[in-house]
Coordinates of C-alpha atoms in Angstrom, one line a residue:
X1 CA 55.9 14.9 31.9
X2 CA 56.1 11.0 33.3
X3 CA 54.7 11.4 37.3
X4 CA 55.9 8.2 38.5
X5 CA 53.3 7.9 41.2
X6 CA 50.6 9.0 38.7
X7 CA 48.8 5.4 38.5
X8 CA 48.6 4.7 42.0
X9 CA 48.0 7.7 42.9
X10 CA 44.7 7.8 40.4
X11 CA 43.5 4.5 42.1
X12 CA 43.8 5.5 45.2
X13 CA 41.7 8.5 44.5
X14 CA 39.3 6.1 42.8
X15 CA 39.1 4.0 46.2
X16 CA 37.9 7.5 48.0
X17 CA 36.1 8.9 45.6
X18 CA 34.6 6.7 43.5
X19 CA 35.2 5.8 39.6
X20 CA 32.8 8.8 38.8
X21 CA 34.8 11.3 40.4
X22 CA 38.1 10.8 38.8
X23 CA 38.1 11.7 35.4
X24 CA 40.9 10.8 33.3
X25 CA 39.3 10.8 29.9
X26 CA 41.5 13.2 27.4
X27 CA 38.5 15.2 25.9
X28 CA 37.9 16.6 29.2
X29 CA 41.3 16.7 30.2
X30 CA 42.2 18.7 26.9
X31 CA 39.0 21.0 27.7
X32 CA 40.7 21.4 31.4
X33 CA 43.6 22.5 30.1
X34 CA 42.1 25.3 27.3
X35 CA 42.1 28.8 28.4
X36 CA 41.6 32.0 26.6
X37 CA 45.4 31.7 25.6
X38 CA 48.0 29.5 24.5
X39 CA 49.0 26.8 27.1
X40 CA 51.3 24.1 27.3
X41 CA 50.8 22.0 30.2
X42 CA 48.6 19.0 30.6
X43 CA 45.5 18.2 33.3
X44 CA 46.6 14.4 34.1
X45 CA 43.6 14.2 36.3
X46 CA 40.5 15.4 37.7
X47 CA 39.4 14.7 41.2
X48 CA 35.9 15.7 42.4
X49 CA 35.8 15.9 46.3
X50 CA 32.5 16.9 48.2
X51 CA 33.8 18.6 51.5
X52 CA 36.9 19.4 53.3
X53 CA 37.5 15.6 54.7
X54 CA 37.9 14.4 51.1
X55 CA 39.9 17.4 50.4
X56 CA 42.3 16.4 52.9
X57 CA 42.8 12.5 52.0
X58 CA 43.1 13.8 48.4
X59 CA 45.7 16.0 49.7
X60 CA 47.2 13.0 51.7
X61 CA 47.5 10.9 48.6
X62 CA 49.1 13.3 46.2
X63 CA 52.0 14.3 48.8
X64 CA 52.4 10.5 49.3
X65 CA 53.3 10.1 45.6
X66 CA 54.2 13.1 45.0
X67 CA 52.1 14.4 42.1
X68 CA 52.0 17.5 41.6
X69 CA 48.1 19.0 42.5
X70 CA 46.1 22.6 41.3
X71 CA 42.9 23.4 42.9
X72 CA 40.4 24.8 40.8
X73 CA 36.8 26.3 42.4
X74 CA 34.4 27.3 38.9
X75 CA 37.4 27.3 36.5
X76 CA 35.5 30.6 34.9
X77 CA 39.3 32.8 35.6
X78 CA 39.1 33.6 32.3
X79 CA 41.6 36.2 30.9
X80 CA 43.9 35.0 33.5
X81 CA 44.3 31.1 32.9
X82 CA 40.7 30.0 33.5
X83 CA 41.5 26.4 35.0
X84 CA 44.8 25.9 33.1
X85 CA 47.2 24.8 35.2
X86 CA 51.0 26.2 34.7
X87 CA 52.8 22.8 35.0
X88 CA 51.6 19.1 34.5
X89 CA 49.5 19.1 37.6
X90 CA 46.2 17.1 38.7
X91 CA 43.2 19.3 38.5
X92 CA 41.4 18.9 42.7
X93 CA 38.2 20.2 41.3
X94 CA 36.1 22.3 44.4
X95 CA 32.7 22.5 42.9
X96 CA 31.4 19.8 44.9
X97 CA 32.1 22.1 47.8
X98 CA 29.1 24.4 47.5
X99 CA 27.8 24.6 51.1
X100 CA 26.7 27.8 52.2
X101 CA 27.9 27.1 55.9
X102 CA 26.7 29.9 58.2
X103 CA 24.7 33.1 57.7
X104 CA 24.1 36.2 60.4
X105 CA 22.3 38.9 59.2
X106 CA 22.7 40.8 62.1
X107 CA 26.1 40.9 61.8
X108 CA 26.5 41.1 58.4
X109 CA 28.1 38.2 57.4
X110 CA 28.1 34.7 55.5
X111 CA 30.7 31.4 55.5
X112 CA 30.9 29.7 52.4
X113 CA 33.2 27.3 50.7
X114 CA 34.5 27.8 47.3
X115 CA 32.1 26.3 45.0
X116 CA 29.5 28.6 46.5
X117 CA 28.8 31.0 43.0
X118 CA 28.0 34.3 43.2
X119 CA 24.6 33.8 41.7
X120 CA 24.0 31.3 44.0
X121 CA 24.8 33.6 46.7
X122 CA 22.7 36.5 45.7
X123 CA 20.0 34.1 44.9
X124 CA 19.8 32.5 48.6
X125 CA 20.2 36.3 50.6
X126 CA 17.3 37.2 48.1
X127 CA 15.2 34.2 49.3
X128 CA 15.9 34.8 52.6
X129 CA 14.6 38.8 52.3
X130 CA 17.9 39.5 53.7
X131 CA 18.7 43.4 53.7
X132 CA 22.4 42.7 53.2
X133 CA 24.4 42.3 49.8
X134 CA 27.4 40.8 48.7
X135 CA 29.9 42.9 46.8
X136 CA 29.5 41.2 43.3
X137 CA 32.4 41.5 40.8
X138 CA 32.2 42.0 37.0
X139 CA 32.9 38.5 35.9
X140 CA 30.9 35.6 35.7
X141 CA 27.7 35.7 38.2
X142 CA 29.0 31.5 38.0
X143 CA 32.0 32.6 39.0
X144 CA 33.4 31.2 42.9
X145 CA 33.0 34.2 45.8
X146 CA 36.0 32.6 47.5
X147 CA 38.0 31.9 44.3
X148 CA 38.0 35.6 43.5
X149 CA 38.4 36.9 47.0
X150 CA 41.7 34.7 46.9
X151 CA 42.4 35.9 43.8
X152 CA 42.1 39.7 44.4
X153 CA 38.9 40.2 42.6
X154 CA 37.5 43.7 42.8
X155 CA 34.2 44.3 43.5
X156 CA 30.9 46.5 43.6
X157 CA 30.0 48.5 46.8
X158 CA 31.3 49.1 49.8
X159 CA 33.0 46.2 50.3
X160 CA 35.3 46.0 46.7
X161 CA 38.2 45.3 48.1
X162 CA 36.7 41.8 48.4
X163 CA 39.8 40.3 50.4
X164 CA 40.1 42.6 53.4
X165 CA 36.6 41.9 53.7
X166 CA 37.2 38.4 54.1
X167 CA 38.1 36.5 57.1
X168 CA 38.3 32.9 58.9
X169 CA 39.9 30.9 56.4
X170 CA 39.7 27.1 56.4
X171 CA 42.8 25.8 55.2
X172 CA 43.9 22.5 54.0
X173 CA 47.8 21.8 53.6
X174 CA 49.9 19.8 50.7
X175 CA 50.2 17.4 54.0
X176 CA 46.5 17.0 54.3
X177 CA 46.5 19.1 57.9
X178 CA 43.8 21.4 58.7
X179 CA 44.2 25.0 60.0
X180 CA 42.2 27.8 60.5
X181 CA 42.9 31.5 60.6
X182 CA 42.3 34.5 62.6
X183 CA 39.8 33.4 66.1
X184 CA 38.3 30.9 63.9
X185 CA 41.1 28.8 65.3
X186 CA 39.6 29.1 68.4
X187 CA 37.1 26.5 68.3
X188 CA 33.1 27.2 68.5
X189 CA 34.1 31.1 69.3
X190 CA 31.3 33.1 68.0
X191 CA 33.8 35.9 67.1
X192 CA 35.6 33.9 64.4
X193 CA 34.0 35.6 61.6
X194 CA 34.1 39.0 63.1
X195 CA 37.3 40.2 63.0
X196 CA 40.4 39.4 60.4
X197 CA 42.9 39.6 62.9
X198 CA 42.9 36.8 66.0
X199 CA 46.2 36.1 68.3
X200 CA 49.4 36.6 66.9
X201 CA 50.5 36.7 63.2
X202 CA 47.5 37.0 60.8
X203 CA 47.9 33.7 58.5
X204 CA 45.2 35.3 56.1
X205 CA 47.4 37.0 53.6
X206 CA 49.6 33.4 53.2
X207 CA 46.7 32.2 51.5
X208 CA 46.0 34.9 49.5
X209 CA 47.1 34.0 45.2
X210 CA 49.3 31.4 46.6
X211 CA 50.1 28.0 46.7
X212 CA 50.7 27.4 50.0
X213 CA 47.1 25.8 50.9
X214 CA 43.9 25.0 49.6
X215 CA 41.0 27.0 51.3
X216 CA 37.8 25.2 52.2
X217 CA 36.1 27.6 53.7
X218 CA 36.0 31.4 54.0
X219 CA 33.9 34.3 56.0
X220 CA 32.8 36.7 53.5
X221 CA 31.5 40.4 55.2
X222 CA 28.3 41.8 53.9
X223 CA 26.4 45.2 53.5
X224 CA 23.6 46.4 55.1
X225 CA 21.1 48.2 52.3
X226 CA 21.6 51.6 52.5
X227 CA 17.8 53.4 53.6
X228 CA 17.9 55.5 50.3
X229 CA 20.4 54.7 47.7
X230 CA 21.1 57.0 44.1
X231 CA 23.9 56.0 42.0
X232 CA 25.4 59.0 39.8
X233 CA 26.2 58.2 35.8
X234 CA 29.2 60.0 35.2
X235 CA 29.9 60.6 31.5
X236 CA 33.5 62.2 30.4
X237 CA 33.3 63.8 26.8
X238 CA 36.7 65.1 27.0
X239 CA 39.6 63.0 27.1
X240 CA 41.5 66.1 28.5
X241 CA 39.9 66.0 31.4
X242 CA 40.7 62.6 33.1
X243 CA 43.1 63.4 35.4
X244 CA 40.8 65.9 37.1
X245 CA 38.2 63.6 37.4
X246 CA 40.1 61.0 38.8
X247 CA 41.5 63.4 41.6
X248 CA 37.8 64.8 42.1
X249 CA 36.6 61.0 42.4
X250 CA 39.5 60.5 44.6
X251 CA 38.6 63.6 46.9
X252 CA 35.0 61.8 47.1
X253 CA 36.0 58.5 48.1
X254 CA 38.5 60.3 50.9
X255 CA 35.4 62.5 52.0
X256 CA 33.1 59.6 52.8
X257 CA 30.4 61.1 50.5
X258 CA 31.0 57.4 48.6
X259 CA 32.4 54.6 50.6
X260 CA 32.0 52.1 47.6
X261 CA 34.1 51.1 44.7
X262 CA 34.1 54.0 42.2
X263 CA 34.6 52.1 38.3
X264 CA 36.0 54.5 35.6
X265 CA 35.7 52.7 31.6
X266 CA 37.4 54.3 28.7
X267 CA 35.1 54.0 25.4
X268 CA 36.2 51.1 24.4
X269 CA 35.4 49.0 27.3
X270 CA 32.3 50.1 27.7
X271 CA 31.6 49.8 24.0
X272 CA 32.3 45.6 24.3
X273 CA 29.5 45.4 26.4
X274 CA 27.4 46.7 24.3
X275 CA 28.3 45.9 20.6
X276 CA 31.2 44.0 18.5
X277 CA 33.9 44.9 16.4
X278 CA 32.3 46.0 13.3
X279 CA 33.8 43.7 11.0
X280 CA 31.4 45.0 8.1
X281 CA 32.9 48.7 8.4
X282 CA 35.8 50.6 8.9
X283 CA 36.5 50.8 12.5
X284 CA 35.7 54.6 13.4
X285 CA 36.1 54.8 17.3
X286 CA 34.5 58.6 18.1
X287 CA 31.3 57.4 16.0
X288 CA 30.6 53.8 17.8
X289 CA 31.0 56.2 20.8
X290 CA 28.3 59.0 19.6
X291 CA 26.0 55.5 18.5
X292 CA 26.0 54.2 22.0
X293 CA 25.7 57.4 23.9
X294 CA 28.9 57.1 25.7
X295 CA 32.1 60.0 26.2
X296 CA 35.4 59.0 26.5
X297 CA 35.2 58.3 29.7
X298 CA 32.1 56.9 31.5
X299 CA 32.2 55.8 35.7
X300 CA 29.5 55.7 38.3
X301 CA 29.4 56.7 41.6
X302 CA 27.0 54.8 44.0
X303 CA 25.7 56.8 47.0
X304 CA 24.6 55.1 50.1
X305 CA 22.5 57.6 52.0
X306 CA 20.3 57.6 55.7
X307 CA 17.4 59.4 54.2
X308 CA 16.4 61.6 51.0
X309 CA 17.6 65.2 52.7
X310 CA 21.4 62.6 53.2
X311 CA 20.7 61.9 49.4
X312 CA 20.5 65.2 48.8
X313 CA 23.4 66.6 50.1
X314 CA 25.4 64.0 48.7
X315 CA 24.1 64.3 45.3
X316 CA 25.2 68.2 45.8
X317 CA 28.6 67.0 46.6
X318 CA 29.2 65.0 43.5
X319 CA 27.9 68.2 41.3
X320 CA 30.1 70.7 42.8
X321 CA 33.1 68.6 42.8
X322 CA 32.4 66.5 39.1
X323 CA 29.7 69.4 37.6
X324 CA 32.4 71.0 35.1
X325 CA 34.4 68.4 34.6
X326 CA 31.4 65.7 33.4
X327 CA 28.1 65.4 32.5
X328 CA 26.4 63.7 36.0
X329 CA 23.1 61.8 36.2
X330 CA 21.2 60.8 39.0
X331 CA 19.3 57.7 39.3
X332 CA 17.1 56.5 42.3
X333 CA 17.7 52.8 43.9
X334 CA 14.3 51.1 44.3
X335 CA 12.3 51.9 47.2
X336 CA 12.8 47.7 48.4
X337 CA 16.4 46.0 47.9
X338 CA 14.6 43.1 46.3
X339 CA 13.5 45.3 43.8
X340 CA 16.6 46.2 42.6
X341 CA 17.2 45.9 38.7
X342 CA 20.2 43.8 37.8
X343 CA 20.6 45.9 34.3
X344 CA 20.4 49.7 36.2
X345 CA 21.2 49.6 40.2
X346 CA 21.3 45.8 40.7
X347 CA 25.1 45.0 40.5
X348 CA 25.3 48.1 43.1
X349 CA 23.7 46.2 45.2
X350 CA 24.7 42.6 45.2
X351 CA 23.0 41.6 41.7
X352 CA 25.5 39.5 39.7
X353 CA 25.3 39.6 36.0
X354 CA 27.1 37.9 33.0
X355 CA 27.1 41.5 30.6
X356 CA 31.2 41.5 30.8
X357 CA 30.9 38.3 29.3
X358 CA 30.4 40.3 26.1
X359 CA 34.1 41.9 26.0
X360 CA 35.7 38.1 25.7
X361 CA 33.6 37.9 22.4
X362 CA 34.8 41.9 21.4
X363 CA 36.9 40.3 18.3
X364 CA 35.3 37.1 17.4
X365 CA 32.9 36.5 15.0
X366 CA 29.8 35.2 15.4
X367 CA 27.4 34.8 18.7
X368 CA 28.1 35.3 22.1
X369 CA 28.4 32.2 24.0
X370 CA 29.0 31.1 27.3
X371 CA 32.3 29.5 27.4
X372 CA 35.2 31.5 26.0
X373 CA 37.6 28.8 26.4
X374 CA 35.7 26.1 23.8
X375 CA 35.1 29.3 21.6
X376 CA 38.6 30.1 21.2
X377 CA 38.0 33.8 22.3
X378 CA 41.6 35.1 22.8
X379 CA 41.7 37.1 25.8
X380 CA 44.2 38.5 28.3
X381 CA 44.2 40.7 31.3
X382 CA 46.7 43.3 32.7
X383 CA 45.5 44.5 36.1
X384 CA 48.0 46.9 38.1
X385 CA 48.1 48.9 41.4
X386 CA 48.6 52.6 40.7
X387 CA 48.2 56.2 43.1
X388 CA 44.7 57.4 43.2
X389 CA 46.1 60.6 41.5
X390 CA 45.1 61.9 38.2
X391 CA 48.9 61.7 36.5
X392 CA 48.7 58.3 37.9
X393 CA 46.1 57.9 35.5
X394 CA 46.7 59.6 32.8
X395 CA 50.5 57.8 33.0
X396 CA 48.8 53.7 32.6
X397 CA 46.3 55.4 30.2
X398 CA 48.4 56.9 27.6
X399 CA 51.0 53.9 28.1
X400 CA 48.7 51.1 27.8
X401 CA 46.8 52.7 24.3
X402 CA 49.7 53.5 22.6
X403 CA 51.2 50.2 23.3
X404 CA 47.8 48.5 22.1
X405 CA 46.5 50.4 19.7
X406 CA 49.7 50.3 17.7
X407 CA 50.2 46.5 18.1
X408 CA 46.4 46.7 16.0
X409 CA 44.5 45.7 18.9
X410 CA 41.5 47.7 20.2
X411 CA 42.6 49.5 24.1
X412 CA 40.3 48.5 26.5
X413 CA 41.0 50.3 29.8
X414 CA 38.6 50.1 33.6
X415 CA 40.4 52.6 36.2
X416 CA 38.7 51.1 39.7
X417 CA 38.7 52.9 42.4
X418 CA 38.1 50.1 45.0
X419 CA 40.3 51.6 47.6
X420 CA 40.6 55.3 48.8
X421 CA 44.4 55.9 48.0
X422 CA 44.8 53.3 45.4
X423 CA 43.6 52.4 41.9
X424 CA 43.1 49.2 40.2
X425 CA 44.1 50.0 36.8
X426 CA 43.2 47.2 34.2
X427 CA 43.7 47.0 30.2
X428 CA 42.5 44.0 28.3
X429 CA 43.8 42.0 24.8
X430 CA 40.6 40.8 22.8
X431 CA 41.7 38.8 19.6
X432 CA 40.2 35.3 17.9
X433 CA 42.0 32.3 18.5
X434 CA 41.5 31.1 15.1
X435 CA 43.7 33.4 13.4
X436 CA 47.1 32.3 12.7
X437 CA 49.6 34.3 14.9
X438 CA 47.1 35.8 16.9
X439 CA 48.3 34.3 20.1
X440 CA 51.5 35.3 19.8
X441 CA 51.2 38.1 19.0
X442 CA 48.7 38.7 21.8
X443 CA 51.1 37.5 24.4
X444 CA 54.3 39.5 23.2
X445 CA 52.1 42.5 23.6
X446 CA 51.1 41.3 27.2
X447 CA 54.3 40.8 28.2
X448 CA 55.3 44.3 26.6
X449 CA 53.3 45.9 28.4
X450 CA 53.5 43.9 31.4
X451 CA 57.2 44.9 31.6
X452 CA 56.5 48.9 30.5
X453 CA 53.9 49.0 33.7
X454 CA 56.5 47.3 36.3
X455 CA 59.4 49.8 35.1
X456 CA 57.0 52.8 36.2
X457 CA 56.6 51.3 39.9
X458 CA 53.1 50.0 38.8
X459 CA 53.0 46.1 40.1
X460 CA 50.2 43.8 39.3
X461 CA 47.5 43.7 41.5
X462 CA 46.3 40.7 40.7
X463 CA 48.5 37.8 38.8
X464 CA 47.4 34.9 36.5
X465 CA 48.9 32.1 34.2
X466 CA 50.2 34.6 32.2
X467 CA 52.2 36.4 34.6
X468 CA 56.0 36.4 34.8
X469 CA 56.4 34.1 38.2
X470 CA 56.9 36.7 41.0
X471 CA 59.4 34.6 43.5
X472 CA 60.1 35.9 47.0
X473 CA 63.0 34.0 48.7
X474 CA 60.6 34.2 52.0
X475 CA 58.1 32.8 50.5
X476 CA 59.9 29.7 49.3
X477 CA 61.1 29.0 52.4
X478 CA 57.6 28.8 53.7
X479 CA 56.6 26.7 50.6
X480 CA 59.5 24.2 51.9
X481 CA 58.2 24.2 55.4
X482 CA 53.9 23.8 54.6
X483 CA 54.5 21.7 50.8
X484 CA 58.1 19.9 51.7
X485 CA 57.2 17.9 48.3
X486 CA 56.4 20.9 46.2
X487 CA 52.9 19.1 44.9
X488 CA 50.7 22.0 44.9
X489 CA 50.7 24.4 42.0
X490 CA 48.6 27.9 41.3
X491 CA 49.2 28.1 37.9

């Protein structure tokens, strides 16, 4: 597509930002616009800004020519459009923003701005002894904290449902104006990043998988170590059995005896952490499962207790309620958070790891790398909202393998319970981009699948480049009102 204000716009990004920090070059404007899917729009641009004032005058300069704009934090979104963008669009690139603005232990609580990763994170509460976590996700410990947030990233911990435990966004417009949410707009008020409310109408949620603004800056919530932590392996030998585990986790979440995110994998997805598709063999599903130790279904439950008698009880609680139903485990935290083990405990408590990495590589031959994109893994998620009930469960389950397993892909299924009443239900699509008619066939299944979910009253969760475009009339007309030009672009 011909953007007729393209070439000035490009030197007059060159004029703020410097030569180095435009990149128009088409190998990495190809390699911008790769994802772990077929794609079909072009990156015409990249643009490299260091902090929010930049942001802004690159803002200012693509609304005066009207080009159309996608900000991108660590481009590692992988499964849902890593840094694709869904029309020709100029790629404003956030890495450069990697400040890690304000930190309160006492409170619990750090501001960041989106290139901030989460390894970066964990690494800088770790250096500071800190006895306060992040909640980490399962993706990419490269990945952005804020980028995810936005995104509706789940999490580890107490704090999973990473966006409500967000707060004081810093917001920059298609216009190149400057807001800021919740008390934050209140200038120098020391109760900015306390609350997610403020005066008014809560701006927060405008912000949240849009493209109504490009955030800068975000409060992210932390938690305290607990004084004595155990985190119960839950292992599910009979398939049978899921729905009553999934009301008995459900009944533990609402009883406080866990308040964090309580993960639930079929085989499957816990087997592409851990191994490949055997390629060399015939593909015999209950015996990977007896080689790697693992049931049909296999969850953990992380306990946050006050003291060893606390531990205890709560470790009684999970037995009683889970003892017929699964095989339960126990496993002591370390006696200091900074000993915590990022391949046991760690991710628990704030440790971010790359081991999911593994799943992107499930069908493709050869070594695991580090960028699924180049490699041509073929990867798509589904993630959608459904009851915290065990028919809930065992609904998406049986849907989503059937639907997979007999388009001759492998079902890959994580039932999270990040919220008390509510699941996030996810399946995954691992195939290798190299093989003719993969990708289509991939996608069709998505899409499948995609519509099979919504007709049961299970909407996504969490939306990506792959996503049928969910418009809301409302919403346009406050797209007309912040981006009159219509530069900015998600996906």
């Amino acid at each position: 597509m011909e953007i007729p204000g393209l070439p000035d716009a490009i030197a007059a990004w060159r004029d703020l930002l410097g030569d180095a920090r435009v990149i128009v070059d088409d190998r990495a404007r190809a390699e911008a616009a790769t994802a772990t899917f077929a794609t079909t729009a072009s990156v015409l641009a990249i643009v490299r800004p260091a902090d929010r004032a930049q942001v802004q005058a690159c803002m200012r300069i693509a609304h005066t020519h009207g080009v159309p704009i996608r900000p991108t934090s660590r481009g590692r979104n992988w499964g849902y459009g890593s840094r694709a963008p869904g029309r020709d669009a100029v790629l404003l690139d956030l890495a450069r923003l990697d400040r890690i603005v304000d930190f309160d232990e006492r409170l619990a609580y750090v501001t960041l701005e989106p290139g901030v990763t989460f390894r970066q994170l964990a690494t800088f509460l770790r250096d500071s002894r800190a006895r306060v976590f992040a909640s980490v996700t399962g993706g990419p410990a490269d990945g952005s904290v804020v980028a995810n947030a936005l995104e509706r990233g789940d999490g580890s911990g107490p704090l999973g449902d990473r966006i409500v435990h967000a707060c004081a966004m810093e917001v920059v417009l298609a216009t190149g104006e400057c807001l800021n949410t919740g008390f934050a707009r209140f200038a120098n008020s020391p109760v900015g990043p306390l609350a997610s409310g403020g005066v008014g109408p809560s701006l927060d949620g405008l912000f949240v998988q849009s493209d109504l603004g490009v955030v800068t800056r975000m409060t992210v919530w932390l938690t305290p170590y607990p004084a004595h932590f155990v985190l119960a392996g839950v292992t599910v030998d009979d398939d049978g059995a899921l729905p009553a585990v999934v009301d008995a986790l459900r009944d533990l979440r609402l009883a406080g005896v866990t308040p964090a995110t309580t993960p639930l994998w079929n085989d499957l997805k816990a087997l592409s952490l851990v191994t490949r598709y055997p390629w060399d063999e015939p593909f015999d599903r209950a015996a990977l499962r007896k080689r790697h130790g693992l049931g049909a279904w296999n969850g953990t439950i992380a306990l946050h207790a006050a003291n060893r008698a606390h531990a205890s009880a709560l470790c009684s609680a999970v037995t009683e309620r889970l003892g017929d139903l699964a095989r339960v485990a126990f496993r002591e935290g370390p006696e200091h958070p900074l000993d915590a083990e990022p391949e046991a405990c760690g991710p628990h408590l704030g440790i971010p790891h790359d081991r999911n990495l593994a799943s992107v590589y499930w069908r493709k031959r050869g070594p695991v790398g580090a960028d699924p994109d180049g490699d041509r893994c073929g990867f798509l998620w589904l993630g959608h909202a459904i009851p915290f009930t065990g028919d809930a469960a065992r609904t998406f389950a049986d849907l989503v393998e059937r639907e997979i397993a007999e388009a001759g892909f492998e079902p890959a299924i994580a039932l999270l319970g990040v919220a008390p009443r509510m699941i996030s239900a996810i399946a995954s699509i691992a195939w290798d981009r190299d093989l003719e008619g993969e990708d289509a066939r991939a996608r069709a299944l998505h899409d499948r699948l995609f519509t099979a979910l919504l007709a049961l009253g299970y909407p996504p969760f969490r939306t990506g480049l792959q996503t049928p475009a969910q418009v809301d009339p409302i919403v346009e007309r406050l797209r007309s009102v912040l981006d009159p030009r219509g530069i900015l672009t998600r996906r």
